[in-house]
PDB file of C-alpha atoms in Angstrom:
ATOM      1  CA  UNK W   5       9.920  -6.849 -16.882  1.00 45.00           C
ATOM      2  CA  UNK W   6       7.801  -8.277 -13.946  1.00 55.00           C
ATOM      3  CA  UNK W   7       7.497  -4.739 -10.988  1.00 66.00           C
ATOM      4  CA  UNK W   8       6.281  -7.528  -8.807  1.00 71.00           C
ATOM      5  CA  UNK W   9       9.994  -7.793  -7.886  1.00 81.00           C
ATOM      6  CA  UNK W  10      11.266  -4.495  -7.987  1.00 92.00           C
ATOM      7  CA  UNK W  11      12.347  -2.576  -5.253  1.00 96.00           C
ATOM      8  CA  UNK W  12       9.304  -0.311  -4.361  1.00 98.00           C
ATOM      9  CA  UNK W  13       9.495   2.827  -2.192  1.00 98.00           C
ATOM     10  CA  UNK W  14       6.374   3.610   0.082  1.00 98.00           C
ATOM     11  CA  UNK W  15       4.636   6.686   0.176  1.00 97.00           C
ATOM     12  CA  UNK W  16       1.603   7.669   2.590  1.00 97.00           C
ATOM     13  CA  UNK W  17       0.682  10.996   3.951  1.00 96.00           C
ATOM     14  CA  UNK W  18      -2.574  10.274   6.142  1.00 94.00           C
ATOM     15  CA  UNK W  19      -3.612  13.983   6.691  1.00 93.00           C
ATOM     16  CA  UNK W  20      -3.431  17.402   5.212  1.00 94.00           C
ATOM     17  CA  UNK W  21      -0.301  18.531   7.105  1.00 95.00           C
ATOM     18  CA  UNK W  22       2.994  17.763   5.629  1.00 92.00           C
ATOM     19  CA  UNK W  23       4.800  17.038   8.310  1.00 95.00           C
ATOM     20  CA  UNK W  24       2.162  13.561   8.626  1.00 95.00           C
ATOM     21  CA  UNK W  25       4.542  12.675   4.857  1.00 96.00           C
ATOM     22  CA  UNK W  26       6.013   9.366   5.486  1.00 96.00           C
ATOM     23  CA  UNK W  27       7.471   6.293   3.592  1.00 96.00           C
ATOM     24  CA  UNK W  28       8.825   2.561   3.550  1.00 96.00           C
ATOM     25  CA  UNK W  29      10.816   0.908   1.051  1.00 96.00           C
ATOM     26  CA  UNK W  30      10.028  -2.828   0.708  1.00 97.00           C
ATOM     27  CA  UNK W  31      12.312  -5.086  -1.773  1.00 97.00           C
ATOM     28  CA  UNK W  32       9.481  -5.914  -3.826  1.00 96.00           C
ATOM     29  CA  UNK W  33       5.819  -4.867  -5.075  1.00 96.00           C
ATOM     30  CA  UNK W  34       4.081  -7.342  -3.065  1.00 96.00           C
ATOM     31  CA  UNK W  35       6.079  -6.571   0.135  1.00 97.00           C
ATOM     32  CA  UNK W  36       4.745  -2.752  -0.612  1.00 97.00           C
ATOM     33  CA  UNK W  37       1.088  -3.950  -1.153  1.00 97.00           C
ATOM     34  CA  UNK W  38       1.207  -5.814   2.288  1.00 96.00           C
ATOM     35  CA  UNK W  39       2.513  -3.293   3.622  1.00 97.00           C
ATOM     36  CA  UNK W  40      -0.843  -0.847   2.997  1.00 97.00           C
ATOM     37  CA  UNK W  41      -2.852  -3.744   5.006  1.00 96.00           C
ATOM     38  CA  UNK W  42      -0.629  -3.763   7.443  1.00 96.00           C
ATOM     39  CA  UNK W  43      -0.693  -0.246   8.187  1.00 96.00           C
ATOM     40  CA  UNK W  44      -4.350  -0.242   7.612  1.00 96.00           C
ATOM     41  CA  UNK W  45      -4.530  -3.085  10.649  1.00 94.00           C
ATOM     42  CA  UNK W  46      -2.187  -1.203  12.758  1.00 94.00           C
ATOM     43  CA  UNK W  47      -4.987   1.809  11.997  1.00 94.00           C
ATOM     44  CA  UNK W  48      -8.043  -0.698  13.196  1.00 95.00           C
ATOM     45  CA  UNK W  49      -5.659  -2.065  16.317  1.00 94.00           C
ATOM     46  CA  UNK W  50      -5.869   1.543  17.593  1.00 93.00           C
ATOM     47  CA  UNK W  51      -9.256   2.084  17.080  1.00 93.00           C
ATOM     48  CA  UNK W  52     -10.214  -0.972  18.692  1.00 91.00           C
ATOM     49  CA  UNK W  53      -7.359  -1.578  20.954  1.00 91.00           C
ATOM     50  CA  UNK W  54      -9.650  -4.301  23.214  1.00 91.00           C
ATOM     51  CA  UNK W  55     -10.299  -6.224  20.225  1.00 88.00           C
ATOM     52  CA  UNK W  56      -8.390  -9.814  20.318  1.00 88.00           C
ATOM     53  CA  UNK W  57      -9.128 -10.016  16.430  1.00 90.00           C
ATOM     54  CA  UNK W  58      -9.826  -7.542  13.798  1.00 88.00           C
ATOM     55  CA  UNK W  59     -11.402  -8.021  10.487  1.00 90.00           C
ATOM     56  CA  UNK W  60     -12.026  -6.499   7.567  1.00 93.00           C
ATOM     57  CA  UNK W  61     -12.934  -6.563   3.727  1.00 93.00           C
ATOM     58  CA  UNK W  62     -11.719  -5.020   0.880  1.00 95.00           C
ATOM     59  CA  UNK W  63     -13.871  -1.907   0.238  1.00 96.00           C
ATOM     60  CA  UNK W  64     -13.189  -0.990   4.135  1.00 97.00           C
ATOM     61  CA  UNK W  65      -9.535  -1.088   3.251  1.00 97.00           C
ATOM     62  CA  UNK W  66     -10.306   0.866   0.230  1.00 98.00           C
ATOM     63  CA  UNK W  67     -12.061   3.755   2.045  1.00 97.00           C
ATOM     64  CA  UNK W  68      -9.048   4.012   4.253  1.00 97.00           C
ATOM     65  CA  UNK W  69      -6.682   4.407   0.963  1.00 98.00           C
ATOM     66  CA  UNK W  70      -9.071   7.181  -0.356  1.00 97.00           C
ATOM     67  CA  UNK W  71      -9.712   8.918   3.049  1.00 96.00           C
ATOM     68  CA  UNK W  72      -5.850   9.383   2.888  1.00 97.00           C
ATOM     69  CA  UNK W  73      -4.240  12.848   2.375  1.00 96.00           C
ATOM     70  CA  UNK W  74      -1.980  11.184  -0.178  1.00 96.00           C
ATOM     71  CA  UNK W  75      -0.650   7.797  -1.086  1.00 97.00           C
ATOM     72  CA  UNK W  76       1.794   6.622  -3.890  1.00 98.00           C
ATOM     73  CA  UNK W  77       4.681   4.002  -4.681  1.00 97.00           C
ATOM     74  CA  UNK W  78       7.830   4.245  -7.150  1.00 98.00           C
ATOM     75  CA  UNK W  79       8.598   1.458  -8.331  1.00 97.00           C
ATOM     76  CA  UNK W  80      12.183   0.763  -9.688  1.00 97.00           C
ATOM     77  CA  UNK W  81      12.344   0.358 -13.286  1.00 95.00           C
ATOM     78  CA  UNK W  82      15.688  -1.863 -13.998  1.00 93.00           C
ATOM     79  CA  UNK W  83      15.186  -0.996 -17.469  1.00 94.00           C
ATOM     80  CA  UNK W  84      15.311   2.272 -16.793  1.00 94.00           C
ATOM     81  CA  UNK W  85      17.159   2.800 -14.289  1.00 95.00           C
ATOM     82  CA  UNK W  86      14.438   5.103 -12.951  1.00 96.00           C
ATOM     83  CA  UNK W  87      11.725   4.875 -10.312  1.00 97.00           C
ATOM     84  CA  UNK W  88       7.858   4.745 -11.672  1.00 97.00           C
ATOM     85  CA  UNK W  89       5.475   6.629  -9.964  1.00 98.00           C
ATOM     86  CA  UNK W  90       1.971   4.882  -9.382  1.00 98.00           C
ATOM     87  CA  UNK W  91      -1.340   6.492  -7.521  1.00 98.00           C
ATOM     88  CA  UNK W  92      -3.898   5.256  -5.381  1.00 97.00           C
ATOM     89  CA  UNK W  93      -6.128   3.549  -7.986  1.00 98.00           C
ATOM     90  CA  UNK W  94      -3.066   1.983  -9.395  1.00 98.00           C
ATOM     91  CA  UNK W  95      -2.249   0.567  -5.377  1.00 98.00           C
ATOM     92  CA  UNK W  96      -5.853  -0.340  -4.739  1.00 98.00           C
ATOM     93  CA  UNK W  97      -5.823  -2.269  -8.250  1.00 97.00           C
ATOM     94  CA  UNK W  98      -2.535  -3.749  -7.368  1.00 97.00           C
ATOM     95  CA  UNK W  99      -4.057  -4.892  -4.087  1.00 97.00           C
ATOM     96  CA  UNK W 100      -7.280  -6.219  -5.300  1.00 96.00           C
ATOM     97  CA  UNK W 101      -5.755  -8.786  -7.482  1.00 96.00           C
ATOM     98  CA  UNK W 102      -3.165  -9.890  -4.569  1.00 95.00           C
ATOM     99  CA  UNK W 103      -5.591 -10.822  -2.378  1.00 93.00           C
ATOM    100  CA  UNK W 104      -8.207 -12.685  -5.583  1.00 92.00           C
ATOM    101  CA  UNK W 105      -4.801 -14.737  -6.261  1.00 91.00           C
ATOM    102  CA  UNK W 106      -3.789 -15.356  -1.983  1.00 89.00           C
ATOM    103  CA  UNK W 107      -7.930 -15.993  -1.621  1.00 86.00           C
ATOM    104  CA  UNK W 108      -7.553 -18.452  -4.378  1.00 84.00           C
ATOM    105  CA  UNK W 109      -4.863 -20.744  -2.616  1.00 68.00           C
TER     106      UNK W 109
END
């Protein structure tokens, strides 16, 4: 079974203090993993709220994953019936090959 199209539930807790714990659920795997860019972009818009365009490469994005109190998905195992937990390296991974196979179009 594919998790690229399992329901995948969010998890991101961007400093030490619990109450910064937040999540998003996204119907699929590759919603989830554009979901980390986007909230890293959202993180560059504020930092550079003048900028018209903001760019970026991967190990920038990567630093911003680790610099995070605490990040992790479950993914929904239909087999199962059961949600999969997955950590950072496991997301960054994830993310890395997504954008090698949307560079490659």
């Amino acid at each position: 079974m594919s998790s690229s199209n399992s329901h995948t539930i969010l998890l991101v807790q961007p400093s030490h203090k619990p109450t910064s714990r937040t999540y998003c659920d996204f119907e699929t795997l590759t919603e989830a993993l554009e979901g980390v860019c986007k909230i890293y972009e959202e993180h560059l818009k504020e930092l550079n709220p003048s900028s018209l365009s903001i760019t970026y490469d991967i190990s920038q994005l990567f630093d911003f994953i680790d610099d995070l109190s605490d990040m992790a998905c479950l993914i929904f195992n239909r087999d199962q019936r059961s949600y999969e937990p997955k950590d950072k390296e496991w997301i960054k991974e994830k993310i890395y090959a997504l954008l090698r196979k949307q560079a490659g179009k």
